[in-house]
PDB file of C-alpha atoms in Angstrom:
ATOM      1  CA  MET A   1      61.664  20.329 -62.001  1.00 94.00           C
ATOM      2  CA  LEU A   2      61.368  16.918 -63.638  1.00 96.00           C
ATOM      3  CA  GLU A   3      60.309  17.252 -67.281  1.00 96.00           C
ATOM      4  CA  VAL A   4      59.436  14.193 -69.353  1.00 96.00           C
ATOM      5  CA  ALA A   5      58.492  14.122 -73.037  1.00 96.00           C
ATOM      6  CA  ARG A   6      57.964  11.434 -75.688  1.00 95.00           C
ATOM      7  CA  LEU A   7      58.822   8.622 -73.295  1.00 95.00           C
ATOM      8  CA  SER A   8      58.015   5.134 -74.591  1.00 94.00           C
ATOM      9  CA  VAL A   9      58.892   1.651 -73.327  1.00 94.00           C
ATOM     10  CA  ALA A  10      58.389  -1.604 -75.205  1.00 92.00           C
ATOM     11  CA  TYR A  11      58.875  -5.261 -74.263  1.00 90.00           C
ATOM     12  CA  GLY A  12      59.311  -6.917 -77.628  1.00 87.00           C
ATOM     13  CA  LYS A  13      56.195  -5.988 -79.587  1.00 86.00           C
ATOM     14  CA  HIS A  14      54.262  -4.945 -76.492  1.00 88.00           C
ATOM     15  CA  GLN A  15      54.171  -1.165 -76.020  1.00 87.00           C
ATOM     16  CA  ALA A  16      54.044  -0.709 -72.236  1.00 92.00           C
ATOM     17  CA  VAL A  17      54.483   3.089 -72.202  1.00 93.00           C
ATOM     18  CA  ASP A  18      53.508   5.173 -75.212  1.00 93.00           C
ATOM     19  CA  ASP A  19      54.637   8.775 -75.786  1.00 93.00           C
ATOM     20  CA  VAL A  20      54.217   9.947 -72.179  1.00 96.00           C
ATOM     21  CA  ALA A  21      54.808  13.568 -71.193  1.00 96.00           C
ATOM     22  CA  LEU A  22      54.607  14.876 -67.622  1.00 97.00           C
ATOM     23  CA  THR A  23      56.175  17.295 -65.154  1.00 97.00           C
ATOM     24  CA  VAL A  24      56.837  17.278 -61.426  1.00 97.00           C
ATOM     25  CA  ALA A  25      57.928  20.457 -59.669  1.00 96.00           C
ATOM     26  CA  SER A  26      59.888  20.787 -56.435  1.00 95.00           C
ATOM     27  CA  GLY A  27      57.610  20.545 -53.400  1.00 95.00           C
ATOM     28  CA  GLU A  28      54.774  19.020 -55.411  1.00 97.00           C
ATOM     29  CA  ILE A  29      53.032  15.639 -55.141  1.00 97.00           C
ATOM     30  CA  VAL A  30      51.871  14.271 -58.487  1.00 98.00           C
ATOM     31  CA  VAL A  31      49.921  11.003 -58.582  1.00 97.00           C
ATOM     32  CA  ILE A  32      49.587   8.615 -61.525  1.00 96.00           C
ATOM     33  CA  LEU A  33      46.352   6.642 -61.553  1.00 94.00           C
ATOM     34  CA  GLY A  34      45.760   3.614 -63.751  1.00 90.00           C
ATOM     35  CA  ALA A  35      44.625   0.030 -63.731  1.00 87.00           C
ATOM     36  CA  ASN A  36      47.013  -2.908 -63.273  1.00 86.00           C
ATOM     37  CA  GLY A  37      49.063  -3.311 -66.433  1.00 85.00           C
ATOM     38  CA  ALA A  38      48.535   0.289 -67.539  1.00 88.00           C
ATOM     39  CA  GLY A  39      52.288   0.980 -67.622  1.00 91.00           C
ATOM     40  CA  LYS A  40      52.784   2.777 -64.320  1.00 94.00           C
ATOM     41  CA  THR A  41      55.685   0.685 -63.005  1.00 94.00           C
ATOM     42  CA  SER A  42      57.403   0.629 -66.413  1.00 94.00           C
ATOM     43  CA  LEU A  43      57.197   4.424 -66.474  1.00 96.00           C
ATOM     44  CA  LEU A  44      58.857   4.823 -63.082  1.00 96.00           C
ATOM     45  CA  LYS A  45      61.568   2.281 -63.919  1.00 95.00           C
ATOM     46  CA  ALA A  46      62.306   4.106 -67.158  1.00 95.00           C
ATOM     47  CA  LEU A  47      62.659   7.417 -65.305  1.00 96.00           C
ATOM     48  CA  ALA A  48      65.021   5.770 -62.807  1.00 94.00           C
ATOM     49  CA  GLY A  49      67.183   4.285 -65.555  1.00 93.00           C
ATOM     50  CA  VAL A  50      66.478   0.640 -64.767  1.00 90.00           C
ATOM     51  CA  GLN A  51      64.303   0.157 -67.846  1.00 87.00           C
ATOM     52  CA  THR A  52      65.409   1.047 -71.378  1.00 87.00           C
ATOM     53  CA  THR A  53      63.370   3.691 -73.191  1.00 90.00           C
ATOM     54  CA  ARG A  54      62.744   3.847 -76.915  1.00 90.00           C
ATOM     55  CA  PRO A  55      64.681   6.423 -78.974  1.00 91.00           C
ATOM     56  CA  GLY A  56      63.327   9.967 -78.852  1.00 90.00           C
ATOM     57  CA  ALA A  57      62.526  10.074 -75.139  1.00 92.00           C
ATOM     58  CA  GLN A  58      63.476  13.180 -73.157  1.00 94.00           C
ATOM     59  CA  VAL A  59      63.936  13.168 -69.378  1.00 95.00           C
ATOM     60  CA  ARG A  60      65.343  16.314 -67.764  1.00 95.00           C
ATOM     61  CA  LEU A  61      65.815  17.234 -64.114  1.00 96.00           C
ATOM     62  CA  GLY A  62      66.720  20.813 -63.271  1.00 92.00           C
ATOM     63  CA  GLY A  63      67.734  21.230 -66.900  1.00 89.00           C
ATOM     64  CA  GLN A  64      70.104  18.228 -66.869  1.00 93.00           C
ATOM     65  CA  ASP A  65      69.452  15.558 -69.483  1.00 94.00           C
ATOM     66  CA  LEU A  66      68.994  12.174 -67.791  1.00 94.00           C
ATOM     67  CA  THR A  67      67.777  10.270 -70.833  1.00 91.00           C
ATOM     68  CA  ARG A  68      70.832   8.111 -71.479  1.00 87.00           C
ATOM     69  CA  LEU A  69      72.389   8.076 -68.006  1.00 92.00           C
ATOM     70  CA  ALA A  70      73.025   4.881 -66.044  1.00 92.00           C
ATOM     71  CA  ALA A  71      70.817   4.340 -63.009  1.00 92.00           C
ATOM     72  CA  HIS A  72      73.493   5.355 -60.475  1.00 92.00           C
ATOM     73  CA  ARG A  73      74.138   8.577 -62.408  1.00 93.00           C
ATOM     74  CA  ILE A  74      70.428   9.361 -62.263  1.00 95.00           C
ATOM     75  CA  VAL A  75      70.563   9.006 -58.471  1.00 94.00           C
ATOM     76  CA  GLU A  76      73.531  11.403 -58.471  1.00 93.00           C
ATOM     77  CA  ALA A  77      71.433  13.850 -60.500  1.00 94.00           C
ATOM     78  CA  GLY A  78      68.738  13.847 -57.806  1.00 94.00           C
ATOM     79  CA  LEU A  79      66.149  11.236 -58.761  1.00 96.00           C
ATOM     80  CA  ALA A  80      65.449   8.320 -56.362  1.00 95.00           C
ATOM     81  CA  LEU A  81      63.071   5.376 -56.819  1.00 95.00           C
ATOM     82  CA  VAL A  82      61.310   3.424 -54.062  1.00 94.00           C
ATOM     83  CA  PRO A  83      60.267   0.322 -56.019  1.00 89.00           C
ATOM     84  CA  GLU A  84      57.160  -1.759 -55.549  1.00 87.00           C
ATOM     85  CA  GLY A  85      58.017  -4.476 -53.013  1.00 80.00           C
ATOM     86  CA  ARG A  86      60.464  -2.067 -51.301  1.00 77.00           C
ATOM     87  CA  GLY A  87      63.717  -3.775 -52.342  1.00 82.00           C
ATOM     88  CA  ILE A  88      65.380  -3.431 -48.955  1.00 88.00           C
ATOM     89  CA  PHE A  89      68.120  -5.763 -47.703  1.00 89.00           C
ATOM     90  CA  GLY A  90      66.393  -8.002 -45.160  1.00 87.00           C
ATOM     91  CA  GLU A  91      69.517  -9.365 -43.478  1.00 91.00           C
ATOM     92  CA  LEU A  92      70.949  -5.896 -42.903  1.00 95.00           C
ATOM     93  CA  THR A  93      69.955  -3.638 -40.024  1.00 96.00           C
ATOM     94  CA  VAL A  94      67.893  -0.501 -40.418  1.00 96.00           C
ATOM     95  CA  ARG A  95      71.052   1.548 -39.911  1.00 95.00           C
ATOM     96  CA  GLU A  96      72.901  -0.368 -42.648  1.00 95.00           C
ATOM     97  CA  ASN A  97      69.999  -0.055 -45.099  1.00 94.00           C
ATOM     98  CA  LEU A  98      69.832   3.704 -44.541  1.00 94.00           C
ATOM     99  CA  ALA A  99      73.603   4.062 -44.883  1.00 92.00           C
ATOM    100  CA  LEU A 100      73.451   2.364 -48.290  1.00 90.00           C
ATOM    101  CA  GLY A 101      71.147   5.131 -49.457  1.00 89.00           C
ATOM    102  CA  ALA A 102      73.898   7.690 -48.852  1.00 87.00           C
ATOM    103  CA  PHE A 103      76.354   6.193 -51.346  1.00 83.00           C
ATOM    104  CA  ALA A 104      75.701   9.006 -53.833  1.00 79.00           C
ATOM    105  CA  ARG A 105      78.416  11.640 -53.930  1.00 82.00           C
ATOM    106  CA  ARG A 106      75.776  14.359 -53.613  1.00 81.00           C
ATOM    107  CA  ALA A 107      74.630  12.832 -50.306  1.00 77.00           C
ATOM    108  CA  ARG A 108      77.880  12.230 -48.463  1.00 79.00           C
ATOM    109  CA  ASN A 109      78.417  15.643 -46.918  1.00 80.00           C
ATOM    110  CA  GLY A 110      74.840  15.755 -45.691  1.00 81.00           C
ATOM    111  CA  GLU A 111      74.605  12.176 -44.470  1.00 86.00           C
ATOM    112  CA  GLY A 112      74.181  13.128 -40.815  1.00 88.00           C
ATOM    113  CA  SER A 113      71.506  15.740 -41.436  1.00 88.00           C
ATOM    114  CA  ASN A 114      69.708  13.433 -43.891  1.00 90.00           C
ATOM    115  CA  LEU A 115      69.678  10.669 -41.298  1.00 93.00           C
ATOM    116  CA  GLN A 116      68.223  13.052 -38.733  1.00 92.00           C
ATOM    117  CA  ARG A 117      65.545  14.087 -41.210  1.00 91.00           C
ATOM    118  CA  VAL A 118      64.609  10.444 -41.879  1.00 94.00           C
ATOM    119  CA  LEU A 119      64.416   9.630 -38.159  1.00 94.00           C
ATOM    120  CA  THR A 120      62.305  12.733 -37.513  1.00 93.00           C
ATOM    121  CA  LEU A 121      60.005  11.683 -40.350  1.00 92.00           C
ATOM    122  CA  PHE A 122      59.817   8.072 -39.121  1.00 93.00           C
ATOM    123  CA  PRO A 123      60.483   8.075 -35.331  1.00 92.00           C
ATOM    124  CA  ARG A 124      59.798   4.334 -35.210  1.00 91.00           C
ATOM    125  CA  LEU A 125      63.030   3.713 -37.131  1.00 94.00           C
ATOM    126  CA  ALA A 126      65.053   5.496 -34.463  1.00 93.00           C
ATOM    127  CA  GLU A 127      63.977   2.784 -32.007  1.00 92.00           C
ATOM    128  CA  ARG A 128      64.944  -0.017 -34.403  1.00 92.00           C
ATOM    129  CA  MET A 129      68.274   1.071 -35.872  1.00 95.00           C
ATOM    130  CA  GLU A 130      70.051  -2.198 -34.957  1.00 96.00           C
ATOM    131  CA  GLN A 131      67.129  -4.475 -35.922  1.00 95.00           C
ATOM    132  CA  ALA A 132      67.325  -6.695 -39.030  1.00 95.00           C
ATOM    133  CA  ALA A 133      64.970  -5.258 -41.634  1.00 93.00           C
ATOM    134  CA  ARG A 134      63.387  -8.648 -42.417  1.00 94.00           C
ATOM    135  CA  THR A 135      62.015  -8.892 -38.855  1.00 95.00           C
ATOM    136  CA  MET A 136      59.985  -5.680 -39.205  1.00 92.00           C
ATOM    137  CA  SER A 137      56.365  -5.225 -40.254  1.00 89.00           C
ATOM    138  CA  GLY A 138      55.527  -4.348 -43.839  1.00 87.00           C
ATOM    139  CA  GLY A 139      54.851  -0.734 -42.882  1.00 88.00           C
ATOM    140  CA  GLU A 140      58.136  -0.421 -41.053  1.00 91.00           C
ATOM    141  CA  GLN A 141      59.978  -1.916 -44.021  1.00 93.00           C
ATOM    142  CA  GLN A 142      58.318   0.674 -46.248  1.00 91.00           C
ATOM    143  CA  MET A 143      59.618   3.381 -43.923  1.00 92.00           C
ATOM    144  CA  VAL A 144      63.109   1.920 -44.349  1.00 95.00           C
ATOM    145  CA  ALA A 145      62.737   1.904 -48.144  1.00 94.00           C
ATOM    146  CA  ILE A 146      61.579   5.537 -48.258  1.00 94.00           C
ATOM    147  CA  GLY A 147      64.197   6.541 -45.724  1.00 94.00           C
ATOM    148  CA  ARG A 148      66.941   4.890 -47.769  1.00 94.00           C
ATOM    149  CA  ALA A 149      65.830   6.841 -50.862  1.00 94.00           C
ATOM    150  CA  LEU A 150      65.785  10.106 -48.883  1.00 95.00           C
ATOM    151  CA  MET A 151      69.354   9.441 -47.731  1.00 94.00           C
ATOM    152  CA  SER A 152      70.455  10.093 -51.340  1.00 93.00           C
ATOM    153  CA  SER A 153      69.330  13.762 -51.042  1.00 92.00           C
ATOM    154  CA  PRO A 154      66.847  13.523 -53.916  1.00 94.00           C
ATOM    155  CA  ASP A 155      65.162  16.467 -55.612  1.00 95.00           C
ATOM    156  CA  ILE A 156      62.438  14.133 -56.905  1.00 97.00           C
ATOM    157  CA  LEU A 157      61.218  10.943 -55.196  1.00 96.00           C
ATOM    158  CA  LEU A 158      59.526   8.217 -57.268  1.00 97.00           C
ATOM    159  CA  LEU A 159      57.227   5.915 -55.267  1.00 96.00           C
ATOM    160  CA  ASP A 160      55.683   2.741 -56.690  1.00 94.00           C
ATOM    161  CA  GLU A 161      52.639   1.481 -54.725  1.00 91.00           C
ATOM    162  CA  PRO A 162      53.978   2.443 -51.282  1.00 89.00           C
ATOM    163  CA  SER A 163      50.765   1.548 -49.406  1.00 88.00           C
ATOM    164  CA  LEU A 164      50.420  -1.943 -50.929  1.00 86.00           C
ATOM    165  CA  GLY A 165      49.678  -4.482 -48.195  1.00 84.00           C
ATOM    166  CA  LEU A 166      49.758  -1.955 -45.351  1.00 85.00           C
ATOM    167  CA  SER A 167      47.183  -1.612 -42.585  1.00 86.00           C
ATOM    168  CA  PRO A 168      44.883   1.448 -42.624  1.00 87.00           C
ATOM    169  CA  LEU A 169      46.746   2.882 -39.639  1.00 87.00           C
ATOM    170  CA  MET A 170      50.120   2.464 -41.342  1.00 87.00           C
ATOM    171  CA  CYS A 171      48.694   3.960 -44.551  1.00 89.00           C
ATOM    172  CA  GLY A 172      47.731   7.040 -42.590  1.00 89.00           C
ATOM    173  CA  GLU A 173      51.279   7.364 -41.244  1.00 88.00           C
ATOM    174  CA  LEU A 174      52.728   6.878 -44.711  1.00 89.00           C
ATOM    175  CA  PHE A 175      50.601   9.526 -46.398  1.00 91.00           C
ATOM    176  CA  GLY A 176      51.260  11.951 -43.552  1.00 91.00           C
ATOM    177  CA  ALA A 177      54.989  11.431 -44.120  1.00 92.00           C
ATOM    178  CA  LEU A 178      54.603  12.151 -47.842  1.00 93.00           C
ATOM    179  CA  GLY A 179      53.037  15.487 -46.988  1.00 93.00           C
ATOM    180  CA  ARG A 180      56.029  16.367 -44.817  1.00 93.00           C
ATOM    181  CA  ILE A 181      58.426  15.277 -47.575  1.00 94.00           C
ATOM    182  CA  ARG A 182      56.706  17.755 -49.893  1.00 94.00           C
ATOM    183  CA  GLU A 183      57.071  20.481 -47.241  1.00 93.00           C
ATOM    184  CA  ALA A 184      60.833  19.841 -47.353  1.00 92.00           C
ATOM    185  CA  GLY A 185      60.777  20.931 -51.016  1.00 94.00           C
ATOM    186  CA  ILE A 186      61.118  17.455 -52.530  1.00 96.00           C
ATOM    187  CA  GLY A 187      58.926  16.637 -55.520  1.00 97.00           C
ATOM    188  CA  VAL A 188      57.047  13.318 -55.349  1.00 97.00           C
ATOM    189  CA  LEU A 189      55.811  11.254 -58.296  1.00 97.00           C
ATOM    190  CA  LEU A 190      53.459   8.708 -56.792  1.00 96.00           C
ATOM    191  CA  VAL A 191      52.012   5.544 -58.327  1.00 95.00           C
ATOM    192  CA  GLU A 192      49.382   4.391 -55.890  1.00 89.00           C
ATOM    193  CA  GLN A 193      46.467   1.928 -55.811  1.00 85.00           C
ATOM    194  CA  ASN A 194      44.722   3.917 -53.056  1.00 87.00           C
ATOM    195  CA  ALA A 195      43.335   6.632 -55.326  1.00 89.00           C
ATOM    196  CA  ARG A 196      41.181   8.260 -52.671  1.00 89.00           C
ATOM    197  CA  ARG A 197      44.025   8.779 -50.223  1.00 90.00           C
ATOM    198  CA  SER A 198      46.577   9.782 -52.857  1.00 92.00           C
ATOM    199  CA  LEU A 199      44.257  12.389 -54.399  1.00 94.00           C
ATOM    200  CA  ALA A 200      43.653  13.768 -50.904  1.00 93.00           C
ATOM    201  CA  ILE A 201      47.353  14.700 -50.536  1.00 94.00           C
ATOM    202  CA  ALA A 202      48.372  15.251 -54.177  1.00 96.00           C
ATOM    203  CA  ASP A 203      48.567  18.593 -55.988  1.00 97.00           C
ATOM    204  CA  ARG A 204      47.986  17.181 -59.453  1.00 97.00           C
ATOM    205  CA  GLY A 205      47.438  13.871 -61.181  1.00 96.00           C
ATOM    206  CA  TYR A 206      47.666  12.032 -64.484  1.00 96.00           C
ATOM    207  CA  LEU A 207      45.472   9.172 -65.729  1.00 95.00           C
ATOM    208  CA  ILE A 208      47.211   6.421 -67.693  1.00 94.00           C
ATOM    209  CA  GLU A 209      45.527   3.729 -69.810  1.00 93.00           C
ATOM    210  CA  ASN A 210      47.329   1.213 -72.017  1.00 92.00           C
ATOM    211  CA  GLY A 211      50.578   3.131 -71.594  1.00 93.00           C
ATOM    212  CA  ARG A 212      49.176   6.501 -72.659  1.00 94.00           C
ATOM    213  CA  ILE A 213      48.286   9.571 -70.616  1.00 95.00           C
ATOM    214  CA  VAL A 214      44.544  10.027 -71.174  1.00 94.00           C
ATOM    215  CA  GLY A 215      43.800  12.741 -68.632  1.00 93.00           C
ATOM    216  CA  ALA A 216      45.409  15.224 -66.282  1.00 95.00           C
ATOM    217  CA  GLY A 217      44.358  17.898 -63.852  1.00 95.00           C
ATOM    218  CA  THR A 218      44.491  19.184 -60.325  1.00 96.00           C
ATOM    219  CA  ALA A 219      43.792  16.639 -57.632  1.00 95.00           C
ATOM    220  CA  ALA A 220      40.568  18.462 -56.767  1.00 94.00           C
ATOM    221  CA  ALA A 221      39.356  18.375 -60.380  1.00 95.00           C
ATOM    222  CA  LEU A 222      40.160  14.660 -60.674  1.00 95.00           C
ATOM    223  CA  ARG A 223      38.358  13.894 -57.403  1.00 91.00           C
ATOM    224  CA  ASP A 224      35.252  15.632 -58.748  1.00 92.00           C
ATOM    225  CA  ASP A 225      35.376  13.994 -62.204  1.00 91.00           C
ATOM    226  CA  PRO A 226      32.554  11.413 -62.460  1.00 90.00           C
ATOM    227  CA  ALA A 227      34.661   9.157 -64.720  1.00 88.00           C
ATOM    228  CA  VAL A 228      37.518   9.166 -62.197  1.00 90.00           C
ATOM    229  CA  GLN A 229      35.069   8.542 -59.377  1.00 89.00           C
ATOM    230  CA  ARG A 230      33.642   5.509 -61.177  1.00 87.00           C
ATOM    231  CA  ALA A 231      36.990   4.067 -62.263  1.00 85.00           C
ATOM    232  CA  TYR A 232      39.177   4.748 -59.213  1.00 83.00           C
ATOM    233  CA  LEU A 233      37.121   5.952 -56.244  1.00 79.00           C
ATOM    234  CA  GLY A 234      34.425   3.296 -56.134  1.00 70.00           C
ATOM    235  CA  VAL A 235      31.592   5.767 -56.708  1.00 63.00           C
ATOM    236  CA  ALA A 236      28.651   4.115 -58.450  1.00 60.00           C
ATOM    237  CA  THR A 237      27.022   5.692 -61.503  1.00 53.00           C
ATOM    238  CA  PRO A 238      23.622   7.072 -60.461  1.00 52.00           C
ATOM    239  CA  ALA A 239      20.634   5.259 -61.944  1.00 46.00           C
ATOM    240  CA  HIS A 240      18.547   7.122 -64.484  1.00 45.00           C
TER     241      HIS A 240
END
């Protein structure tokens, strides 16, 4: 289980993340909903070790303290980030991008089985293993990015806006894949603009405003909350 407490991030005097606490269990999808600029990306980067946290933060995975570890050590501990914009290597082939995901020591012995799992999850990649990633569609590139993260044998997968810019059809494929990733026992912490679709597959969710967690609950409870419906699901307030 990923356990986070008292996590804060500041850029100069701007407090981007303020005293956040959350948990993600194995085989659970947890979504974070918030407006642009609410601190969602800063939170994920801090968890992945690519953004410095303020003193006092606690990040633990399976009981191991990750708080002061370098980013590559956090990957070794079992936490993998798929960043917004994907961050794949466009000039490299699909095969080469996926192989880079297996650099972690924890992943080397299982590289073959992890690759098979990725290609089962995203059969389209199996047909394009020798294709340069930059020549693929946005949805296919997102598959490469998620596949690369899965090659590191993560216990928890962090996803930052995975459906951004994708067609409705590709979004459906993506969210279906996330459900199968959960079935494999991997926990997923999902930052996602498509609140309706993410709440449909999530187990729980957190609401973040101005860097602070302002609400939490099961996905069903959040879907039924009138304030969440107005803010994130496009449901109009009934006239009185």
